[in-house]
Coordinates of C-alpha atoms in Angstrom, one line a residue:
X1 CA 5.8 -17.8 7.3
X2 CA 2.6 -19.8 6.6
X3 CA 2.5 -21.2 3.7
X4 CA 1.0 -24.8 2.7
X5 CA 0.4 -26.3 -1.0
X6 CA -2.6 -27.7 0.6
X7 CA -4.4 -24.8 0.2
X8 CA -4.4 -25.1 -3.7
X9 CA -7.6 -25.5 -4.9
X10 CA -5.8 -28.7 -6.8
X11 CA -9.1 -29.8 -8.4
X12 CA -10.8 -26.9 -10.3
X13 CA -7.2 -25.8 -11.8
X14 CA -6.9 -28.7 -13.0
X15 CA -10.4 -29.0 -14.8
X16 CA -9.9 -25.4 -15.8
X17 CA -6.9 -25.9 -18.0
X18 CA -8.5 -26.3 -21.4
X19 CA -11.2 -22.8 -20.8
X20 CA -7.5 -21.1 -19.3
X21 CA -6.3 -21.9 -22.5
X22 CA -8.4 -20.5 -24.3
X23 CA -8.1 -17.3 -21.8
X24 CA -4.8 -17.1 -22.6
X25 CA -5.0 -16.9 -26.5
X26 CA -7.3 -14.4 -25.9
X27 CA -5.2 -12.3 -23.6
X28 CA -1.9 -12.8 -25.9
X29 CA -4.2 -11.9 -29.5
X30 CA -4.8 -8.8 -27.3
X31 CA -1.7 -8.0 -26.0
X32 CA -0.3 -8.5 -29.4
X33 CA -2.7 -5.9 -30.9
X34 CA -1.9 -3.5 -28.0
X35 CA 1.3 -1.3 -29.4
X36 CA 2.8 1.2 -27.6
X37 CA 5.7 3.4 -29.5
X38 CA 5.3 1.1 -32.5
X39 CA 6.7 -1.9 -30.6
X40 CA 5.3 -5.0 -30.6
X41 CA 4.7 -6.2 -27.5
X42 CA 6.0 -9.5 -26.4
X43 CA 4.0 -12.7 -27.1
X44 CA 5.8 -14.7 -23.9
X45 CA 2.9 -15.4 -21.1
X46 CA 3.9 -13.5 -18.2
X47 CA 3.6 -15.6 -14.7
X48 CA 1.7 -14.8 -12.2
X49 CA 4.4 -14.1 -9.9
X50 CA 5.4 -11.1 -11.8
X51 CA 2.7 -10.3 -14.7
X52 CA 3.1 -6.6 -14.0
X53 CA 6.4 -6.5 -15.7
X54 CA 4.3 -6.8 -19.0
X55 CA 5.4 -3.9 -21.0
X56 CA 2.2 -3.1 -22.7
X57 CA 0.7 -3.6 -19.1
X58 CA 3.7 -1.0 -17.1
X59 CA 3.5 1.9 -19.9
X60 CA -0.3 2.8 -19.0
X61 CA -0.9 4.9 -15.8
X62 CA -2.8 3.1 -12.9
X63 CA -6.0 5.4 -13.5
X64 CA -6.8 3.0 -16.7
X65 CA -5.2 -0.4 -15.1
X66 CA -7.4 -2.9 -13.4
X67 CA -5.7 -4.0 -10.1
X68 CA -7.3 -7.6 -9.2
X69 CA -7.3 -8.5 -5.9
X70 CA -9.2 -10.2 -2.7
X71 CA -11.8 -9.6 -0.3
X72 CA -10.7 -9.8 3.7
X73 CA -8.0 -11.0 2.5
X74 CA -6.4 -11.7 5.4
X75 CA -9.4 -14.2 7.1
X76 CA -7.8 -17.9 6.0
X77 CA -7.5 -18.5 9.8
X78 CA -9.7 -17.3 12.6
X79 CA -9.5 -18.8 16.0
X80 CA -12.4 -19.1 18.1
X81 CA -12.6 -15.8 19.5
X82 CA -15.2 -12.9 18.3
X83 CA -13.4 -9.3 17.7
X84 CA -13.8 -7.0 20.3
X85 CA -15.0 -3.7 20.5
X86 CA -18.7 -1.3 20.4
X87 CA -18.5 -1.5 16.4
X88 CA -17.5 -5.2 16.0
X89 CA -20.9 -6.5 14.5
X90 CA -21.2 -10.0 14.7
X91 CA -23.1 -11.6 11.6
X92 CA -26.5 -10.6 10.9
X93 CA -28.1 -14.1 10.8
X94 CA -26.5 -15.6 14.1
X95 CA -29.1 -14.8 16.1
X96 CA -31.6 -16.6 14.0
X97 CA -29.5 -19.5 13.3
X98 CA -28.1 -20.6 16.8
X99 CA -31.0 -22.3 18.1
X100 CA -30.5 -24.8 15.3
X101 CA -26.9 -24.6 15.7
X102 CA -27.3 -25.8 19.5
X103 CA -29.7 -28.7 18.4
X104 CA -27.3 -30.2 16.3
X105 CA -24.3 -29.5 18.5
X106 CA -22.5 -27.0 16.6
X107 CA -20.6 -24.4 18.2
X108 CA -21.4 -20.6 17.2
X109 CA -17.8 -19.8 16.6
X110 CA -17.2 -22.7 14.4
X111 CA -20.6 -21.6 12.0
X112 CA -19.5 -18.3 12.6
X113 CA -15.6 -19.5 11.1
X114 CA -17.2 -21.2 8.1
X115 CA -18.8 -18.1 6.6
X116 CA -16.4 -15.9 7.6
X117 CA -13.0 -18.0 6.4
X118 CA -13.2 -16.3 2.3
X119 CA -9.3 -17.3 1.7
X120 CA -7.7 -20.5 1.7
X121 CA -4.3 -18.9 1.1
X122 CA -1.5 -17.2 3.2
X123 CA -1.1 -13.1 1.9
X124 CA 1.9 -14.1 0.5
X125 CA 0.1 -17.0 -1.7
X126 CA -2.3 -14.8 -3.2
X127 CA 0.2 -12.1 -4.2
X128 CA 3.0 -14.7 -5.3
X129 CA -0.7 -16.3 -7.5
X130 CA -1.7 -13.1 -9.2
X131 CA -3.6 -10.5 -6.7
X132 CA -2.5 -7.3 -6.8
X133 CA -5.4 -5.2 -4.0
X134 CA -5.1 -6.6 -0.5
X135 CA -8.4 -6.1 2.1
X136 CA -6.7 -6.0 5.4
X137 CA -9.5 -5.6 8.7
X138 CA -7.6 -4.5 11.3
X139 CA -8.7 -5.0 14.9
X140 CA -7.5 -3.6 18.5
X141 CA -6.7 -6.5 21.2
X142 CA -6.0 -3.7 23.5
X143 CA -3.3 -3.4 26.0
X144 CA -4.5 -5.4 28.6
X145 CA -5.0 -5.3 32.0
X146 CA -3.6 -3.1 34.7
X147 CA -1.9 0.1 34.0
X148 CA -2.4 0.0 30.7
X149 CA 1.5 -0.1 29.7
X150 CA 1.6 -3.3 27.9
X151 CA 1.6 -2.8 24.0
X152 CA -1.8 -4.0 22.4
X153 CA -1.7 -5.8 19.2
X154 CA -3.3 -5.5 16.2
X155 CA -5.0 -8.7 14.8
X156 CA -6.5 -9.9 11.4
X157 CA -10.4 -10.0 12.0
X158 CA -13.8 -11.1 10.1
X159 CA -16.2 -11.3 12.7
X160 CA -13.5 -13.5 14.9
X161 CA -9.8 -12.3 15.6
X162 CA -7.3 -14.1 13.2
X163 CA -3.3 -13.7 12.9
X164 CA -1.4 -11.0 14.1
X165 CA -1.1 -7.6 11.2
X166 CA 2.7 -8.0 11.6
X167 CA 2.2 -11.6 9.9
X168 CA 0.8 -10.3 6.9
X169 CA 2.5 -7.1 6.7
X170 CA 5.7 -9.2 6.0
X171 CA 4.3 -11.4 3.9
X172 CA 3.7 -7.8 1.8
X173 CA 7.2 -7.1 2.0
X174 CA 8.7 -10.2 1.0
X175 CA 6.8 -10.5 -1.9
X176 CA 7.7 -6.9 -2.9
X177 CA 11.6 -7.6 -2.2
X178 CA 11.3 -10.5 -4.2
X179 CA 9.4 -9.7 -7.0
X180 CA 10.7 -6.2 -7.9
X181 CA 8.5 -5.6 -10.6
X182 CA 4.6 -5.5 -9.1
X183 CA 2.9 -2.6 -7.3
X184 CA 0.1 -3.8 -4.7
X185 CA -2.9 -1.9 -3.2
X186 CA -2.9 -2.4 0.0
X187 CA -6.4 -1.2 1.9
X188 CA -6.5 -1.2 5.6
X189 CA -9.7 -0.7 7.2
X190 CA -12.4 -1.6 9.8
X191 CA -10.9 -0.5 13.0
X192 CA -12.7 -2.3 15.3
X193 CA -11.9 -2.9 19.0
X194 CA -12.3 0.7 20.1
X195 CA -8.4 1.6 19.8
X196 CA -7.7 5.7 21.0
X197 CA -5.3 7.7 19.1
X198 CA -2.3 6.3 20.4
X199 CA -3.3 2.3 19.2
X200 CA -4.1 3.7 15.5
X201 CA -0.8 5.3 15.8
X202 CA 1.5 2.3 16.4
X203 CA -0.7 0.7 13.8
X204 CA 0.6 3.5 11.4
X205 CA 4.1 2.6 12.6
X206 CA 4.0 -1.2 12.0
X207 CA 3.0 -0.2 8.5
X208 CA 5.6 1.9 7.6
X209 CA 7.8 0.1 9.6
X210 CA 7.7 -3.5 7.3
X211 CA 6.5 -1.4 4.1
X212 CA 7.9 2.0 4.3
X213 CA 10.6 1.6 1.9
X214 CA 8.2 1.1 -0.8
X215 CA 5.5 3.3 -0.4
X216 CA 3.6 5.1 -3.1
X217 CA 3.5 9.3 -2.0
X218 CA -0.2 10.6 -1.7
X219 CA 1.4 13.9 -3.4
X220 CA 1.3 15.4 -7.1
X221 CA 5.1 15.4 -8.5
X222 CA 6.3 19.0 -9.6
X223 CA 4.7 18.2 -13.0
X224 CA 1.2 18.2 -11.0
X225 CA 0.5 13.8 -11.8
X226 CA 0.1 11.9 -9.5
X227 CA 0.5 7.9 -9.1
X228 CA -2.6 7.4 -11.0
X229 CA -2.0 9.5 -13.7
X230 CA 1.9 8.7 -14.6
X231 CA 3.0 4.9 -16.3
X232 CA 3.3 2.7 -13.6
X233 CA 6.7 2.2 -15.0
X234 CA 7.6 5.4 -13.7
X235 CA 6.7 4.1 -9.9
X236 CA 8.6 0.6 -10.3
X237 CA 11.7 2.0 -11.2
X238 CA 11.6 4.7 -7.9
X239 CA 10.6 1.8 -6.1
X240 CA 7.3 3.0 -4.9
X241 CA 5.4 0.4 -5.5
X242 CA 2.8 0.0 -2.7
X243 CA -0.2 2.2 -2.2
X244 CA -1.6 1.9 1.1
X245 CA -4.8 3.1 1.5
X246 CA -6.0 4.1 5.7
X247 CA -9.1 4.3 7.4
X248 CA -9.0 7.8 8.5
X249 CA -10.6 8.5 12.1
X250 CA -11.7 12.2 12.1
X251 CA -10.9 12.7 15.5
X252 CA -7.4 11.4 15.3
X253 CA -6.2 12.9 11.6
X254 CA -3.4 9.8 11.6
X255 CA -3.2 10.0 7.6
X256 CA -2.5 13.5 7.9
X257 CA 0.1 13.0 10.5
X258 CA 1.6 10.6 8.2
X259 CA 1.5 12.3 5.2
X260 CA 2.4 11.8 2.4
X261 CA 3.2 7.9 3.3
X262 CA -0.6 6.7 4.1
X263 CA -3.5 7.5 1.5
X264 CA -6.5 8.3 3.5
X265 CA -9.6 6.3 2.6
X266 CA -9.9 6.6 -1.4
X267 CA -11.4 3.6 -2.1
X268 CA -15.3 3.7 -3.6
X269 CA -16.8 0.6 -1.9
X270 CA -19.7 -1.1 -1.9
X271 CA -21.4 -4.7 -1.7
X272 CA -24.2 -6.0 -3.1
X273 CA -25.1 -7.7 0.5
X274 CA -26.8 -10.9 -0.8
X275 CA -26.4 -14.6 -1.4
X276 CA -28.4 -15.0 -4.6
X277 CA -25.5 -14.5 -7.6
X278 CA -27.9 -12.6 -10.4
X279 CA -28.6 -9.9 -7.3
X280 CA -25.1 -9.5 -7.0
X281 CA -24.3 -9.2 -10.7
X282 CA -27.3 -6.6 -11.0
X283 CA -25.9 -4.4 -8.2
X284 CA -22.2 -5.2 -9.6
X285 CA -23.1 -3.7 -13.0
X286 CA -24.7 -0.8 -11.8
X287 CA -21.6 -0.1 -10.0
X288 CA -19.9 -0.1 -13.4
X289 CA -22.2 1.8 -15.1
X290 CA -22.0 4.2 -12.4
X291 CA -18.0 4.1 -12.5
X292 CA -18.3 5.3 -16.5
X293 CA -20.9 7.8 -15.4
X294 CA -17.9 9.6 -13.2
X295 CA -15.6 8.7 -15.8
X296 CA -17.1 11.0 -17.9
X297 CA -18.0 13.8 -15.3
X298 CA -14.4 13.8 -14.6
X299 CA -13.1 14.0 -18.0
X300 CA -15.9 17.1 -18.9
X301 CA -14.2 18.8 -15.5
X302 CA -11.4 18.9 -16.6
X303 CA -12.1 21.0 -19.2
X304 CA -12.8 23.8 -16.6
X305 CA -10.3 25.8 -15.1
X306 CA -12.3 26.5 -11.9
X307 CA -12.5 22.9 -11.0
X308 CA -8.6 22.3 -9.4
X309 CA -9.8 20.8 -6.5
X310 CA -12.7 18.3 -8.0
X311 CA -9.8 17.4 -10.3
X312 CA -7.4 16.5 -7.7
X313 CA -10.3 14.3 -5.8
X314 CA -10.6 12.7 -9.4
X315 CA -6.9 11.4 -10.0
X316 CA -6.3 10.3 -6.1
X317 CA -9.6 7.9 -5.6
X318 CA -10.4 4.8 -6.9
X319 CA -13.5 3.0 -7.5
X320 CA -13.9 -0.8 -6.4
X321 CA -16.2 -4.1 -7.7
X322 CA -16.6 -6.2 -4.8
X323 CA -17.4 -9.8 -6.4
X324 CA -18.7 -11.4 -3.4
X325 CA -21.7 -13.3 -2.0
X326 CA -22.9 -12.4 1.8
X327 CA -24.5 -15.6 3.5
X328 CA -28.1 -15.0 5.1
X329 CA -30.0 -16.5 7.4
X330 CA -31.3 -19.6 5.7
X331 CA -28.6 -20.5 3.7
X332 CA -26.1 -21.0 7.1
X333 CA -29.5 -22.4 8.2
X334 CA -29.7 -25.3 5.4
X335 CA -25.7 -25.7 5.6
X336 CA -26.1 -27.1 9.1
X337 CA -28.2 -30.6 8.5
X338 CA -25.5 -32.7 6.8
X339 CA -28.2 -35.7 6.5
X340 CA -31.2 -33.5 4.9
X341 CA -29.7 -30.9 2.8
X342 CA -25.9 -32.2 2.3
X343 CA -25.9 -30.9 -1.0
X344 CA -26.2 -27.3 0.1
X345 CA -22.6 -25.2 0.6
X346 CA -21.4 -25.6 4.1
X347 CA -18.9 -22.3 4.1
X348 CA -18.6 -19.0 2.2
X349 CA -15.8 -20.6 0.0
X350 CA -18.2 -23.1 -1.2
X351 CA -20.9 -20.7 -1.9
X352 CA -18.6 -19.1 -4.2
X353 CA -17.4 -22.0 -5.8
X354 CA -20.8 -23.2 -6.3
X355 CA -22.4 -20.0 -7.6
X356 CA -20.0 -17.2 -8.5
X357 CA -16.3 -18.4 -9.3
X358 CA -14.3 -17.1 -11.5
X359 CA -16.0 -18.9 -14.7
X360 CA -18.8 -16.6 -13.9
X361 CA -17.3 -13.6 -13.2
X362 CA -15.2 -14.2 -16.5
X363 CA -18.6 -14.1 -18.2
X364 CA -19.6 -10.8 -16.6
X365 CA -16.5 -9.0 -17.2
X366 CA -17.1 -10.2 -20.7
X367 CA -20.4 -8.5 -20.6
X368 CA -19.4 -5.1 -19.5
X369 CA -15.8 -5.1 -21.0
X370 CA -16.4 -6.7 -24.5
X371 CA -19.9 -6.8 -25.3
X372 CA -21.2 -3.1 -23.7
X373 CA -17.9 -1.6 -23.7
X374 CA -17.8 -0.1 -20.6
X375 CA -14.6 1.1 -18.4
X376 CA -14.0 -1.4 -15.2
X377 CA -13.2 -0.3 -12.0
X378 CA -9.5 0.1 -11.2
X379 CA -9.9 -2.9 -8.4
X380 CA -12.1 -5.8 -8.2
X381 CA -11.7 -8.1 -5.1
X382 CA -13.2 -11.9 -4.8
X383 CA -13.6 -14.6 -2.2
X384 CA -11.8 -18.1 -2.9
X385 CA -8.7 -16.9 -4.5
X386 CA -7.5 -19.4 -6.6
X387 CA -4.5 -20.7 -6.8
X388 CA -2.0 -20.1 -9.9
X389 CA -0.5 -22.5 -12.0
X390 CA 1.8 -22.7 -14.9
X391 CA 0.3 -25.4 -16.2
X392 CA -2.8 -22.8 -16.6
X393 CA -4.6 -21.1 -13.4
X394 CA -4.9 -17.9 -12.9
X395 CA -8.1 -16.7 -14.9
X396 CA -8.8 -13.3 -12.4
X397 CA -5.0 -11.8 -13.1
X398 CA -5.2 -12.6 -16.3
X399 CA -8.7 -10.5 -16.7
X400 CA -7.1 -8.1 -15.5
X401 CA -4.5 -7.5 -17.9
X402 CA -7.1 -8.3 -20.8
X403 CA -9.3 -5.6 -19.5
X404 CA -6.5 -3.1 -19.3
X405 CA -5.2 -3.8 -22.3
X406 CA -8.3 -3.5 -24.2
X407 CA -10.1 -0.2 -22.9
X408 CA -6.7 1.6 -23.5
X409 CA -6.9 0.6 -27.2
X410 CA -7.9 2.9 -30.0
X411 CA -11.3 0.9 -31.0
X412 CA -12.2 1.2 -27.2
X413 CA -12.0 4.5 -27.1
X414 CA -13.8 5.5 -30.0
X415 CA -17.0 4.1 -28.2
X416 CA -19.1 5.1 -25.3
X417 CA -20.4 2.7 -22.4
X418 CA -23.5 0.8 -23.7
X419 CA -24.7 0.6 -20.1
X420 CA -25.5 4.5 -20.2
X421 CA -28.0 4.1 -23.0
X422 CA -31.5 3.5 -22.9
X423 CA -31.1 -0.2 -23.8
X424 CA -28.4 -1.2 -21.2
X425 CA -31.1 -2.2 -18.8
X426 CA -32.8 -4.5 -21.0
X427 CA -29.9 -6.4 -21.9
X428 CA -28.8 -6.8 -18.3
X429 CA -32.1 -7.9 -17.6
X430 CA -32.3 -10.5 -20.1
X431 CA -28.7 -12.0 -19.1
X432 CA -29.1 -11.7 -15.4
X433 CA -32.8 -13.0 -15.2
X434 CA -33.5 -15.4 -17.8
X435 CA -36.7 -16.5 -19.1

């Protein structure tokens, strides 16, 4: 398995300790004010390893959780080679940027594999440090040549091909075996490579071949709930306690071949497609106010008896908050001169660490969640995962059980999203573009 302590981002957990601190008294003050059944829950920090087993966190249903997680989660390495296939879109500012790229004597692939690298942690290092939604591109090697009888393989890919699915599919499983308490979202998507019918197939198979034994049923129980809409204690102890969620080809119906052991497509996603941060927190918190928007369409539906089917799209999707910066065209531009602009980021990871880490996303989920209170998104998924640490990492995981913990409360409740009113713009406005 690859695993290496090198990949811990050493320095900012350790300048992070004191604000963690302060995150976690937060988090425990709470947690503590968070009953269920009259019982207090537990003032003992969970780790990260297994901060699912929370008891105030297991007795809500996954509907009202927050599930934090990463994006492309499986690019920490790329080789040199660009994914193959009519869809496999090769980043937008290349073309633009590899004139200067051959002056200074810079390789494509190599730009290419420093805005496309967004992990510097095996699969099995971010789950065993806190994420709980995996973002697994899956791309077709094909069969090779000649009679076509040779097995393809499927292969990790952003923009270039990285390690083989299989890799990371057991790095799922052992962290599932071991830690028998956590349920993972597990989204694969982006088919590229042009695979037929047969290819997507024995991608279904690998799945539930490393993963079957714990897969979450996309099926309503005799009671009519669903996984979303039942404690996720209730999963745990039937051992169904990973979700994975397939890119559904029309043409080939493989979800419904497979049913009910892959969940076709129900993630909401969306990006805000920029490098600038206060674009992406503008298009971010639209995408929450427009989460509460259908939070309360959904619970008004409800009330009508005609509406059995808009229901059951309601408690089997999902809504995502991609926290992410996309590089353009100048920015890989001004990250190639070492000598003239060396204090620009030179990769994705130090974009993100630069502009958006989790400092500022703490301050936007702060926003939304305390300030406005507004619902969040069962899944959020960011670049540069950091690393967790007992000695006090972990801020995203810990979010996430602060935000669950908080709109399940009765003072939450009792309050409407402040982002739906007529002064939600003007606040945003004021925080994300200041004078």
């Amino acid at each position: 398995m690859m695993m290496s302590a090198s990949t811990f981002f050493v320095e900012s957990v350790e300048a992070a300790t004191t604000d963690d601190d302060r995150a976690t008294t937060t988090i425990q003050t709470t947690l503590k004010d968070f009953e269920r059944d009259g019982k207090e829950v537990s003032k003992k920090l969970v780790s990260s390893t297994h901060w699912q087993s929370d008891p105030s966190y297991r007795k809500m249903a996954p509907k009202s959780l927050v599930f934090p997680g990463t994006h492309d989660s499986g690019a920490y390495f790329l080789t040199n080679t660009f994914q193959p296939g009519k869809q496999s879109p090769v980043p937008d500012w290349v073309k633009s940027v590899a004139k200067v790229a051959k002056t200074v004597g810079i390789p494509i692939e190599e730009l290419v594999a420093r805005w496309a690298k967004t992990q510097k942690q095996t699969v099995f290092e971010q789950l065993r440090t806190g994420a709980r939604y995996l973002d697994l591109r899956c791309g077709w090697q094909g069969r090779g040549g000649g009679g076509g009888d040779k097995q393809g393989t499927w292969k990790i890919h952003h923009a270039l091909v990285g390690v083989d699915v299989s890799i990371v599919l057991e790095d799922v499983a052992n962290f599932l075996r071991t830690f028998t308490t956590e349920v993972v979202i597990v989204e694969m998507s982006h088919f590229y490579g042009d695979p037929d019918e047969r290819a997507v197939e024995q991608l279904a198979s690998e799945v539930l071949g490393s993963l079957g034994e714990f897969v979450v049923p996309y099926e309503k129980d005799e009671n009519g709930d669903t996984f979303w809409t039942k404690p996720l204690e209730v999963s745990v102890k039937k051992n169904q306690r990973v979700l994975i969620a397939f890119e559904n080809f029309n043409m080939y119906n493989t979800t419904d071949k497979y049913k009910p052991f892959l969940w076709p497509w129900v993630l909401e996603n969306g990006y805000a497609d920029t490098d600038d941060v206060a674009t992406m927190k503008e298009y971010n918190y639209d995408v929450v106010r427009a989460f509460n928007n259908n939070t309360q369409t959904e619970a008004t539906n409800k009330e009508k008896e005609n509406e059995e089917e808009e229901e059951e799209d309601a408690t089997m999707r999902l809504t995502k908050l991609s926290w992410i910066l996309t590089a353009r065209a100048k920015t890989v531009e001004n990250s190639i001169w070492p000598l003239i602009h060396n204090h620009h980021p030179k990769t994705i990871v130090d974009l993100t660490l630069k502009d958006a880490d989790r400092f500022v996303f703490k301050d936007f989920v702060d926003l939304v969640s305390k300030r406005m209170n507004c619902r969040f998104p069962q899944v959020f998924s960011v670049d540069a995962w950091f690393a967790d640490s007992d000695a006090g990492g972990g801020v995203f995981w810990k979010l996430a059980k602060e935000i669950s913990a908080r709109q399940n409360s009765n003072a939450f409740l009792k309050h409407n999203c402040a982002a739906n009113n007529k002064n939600g713009s003007t606040t945003t406005n004021r925080l994300f573009n200041p004078p």
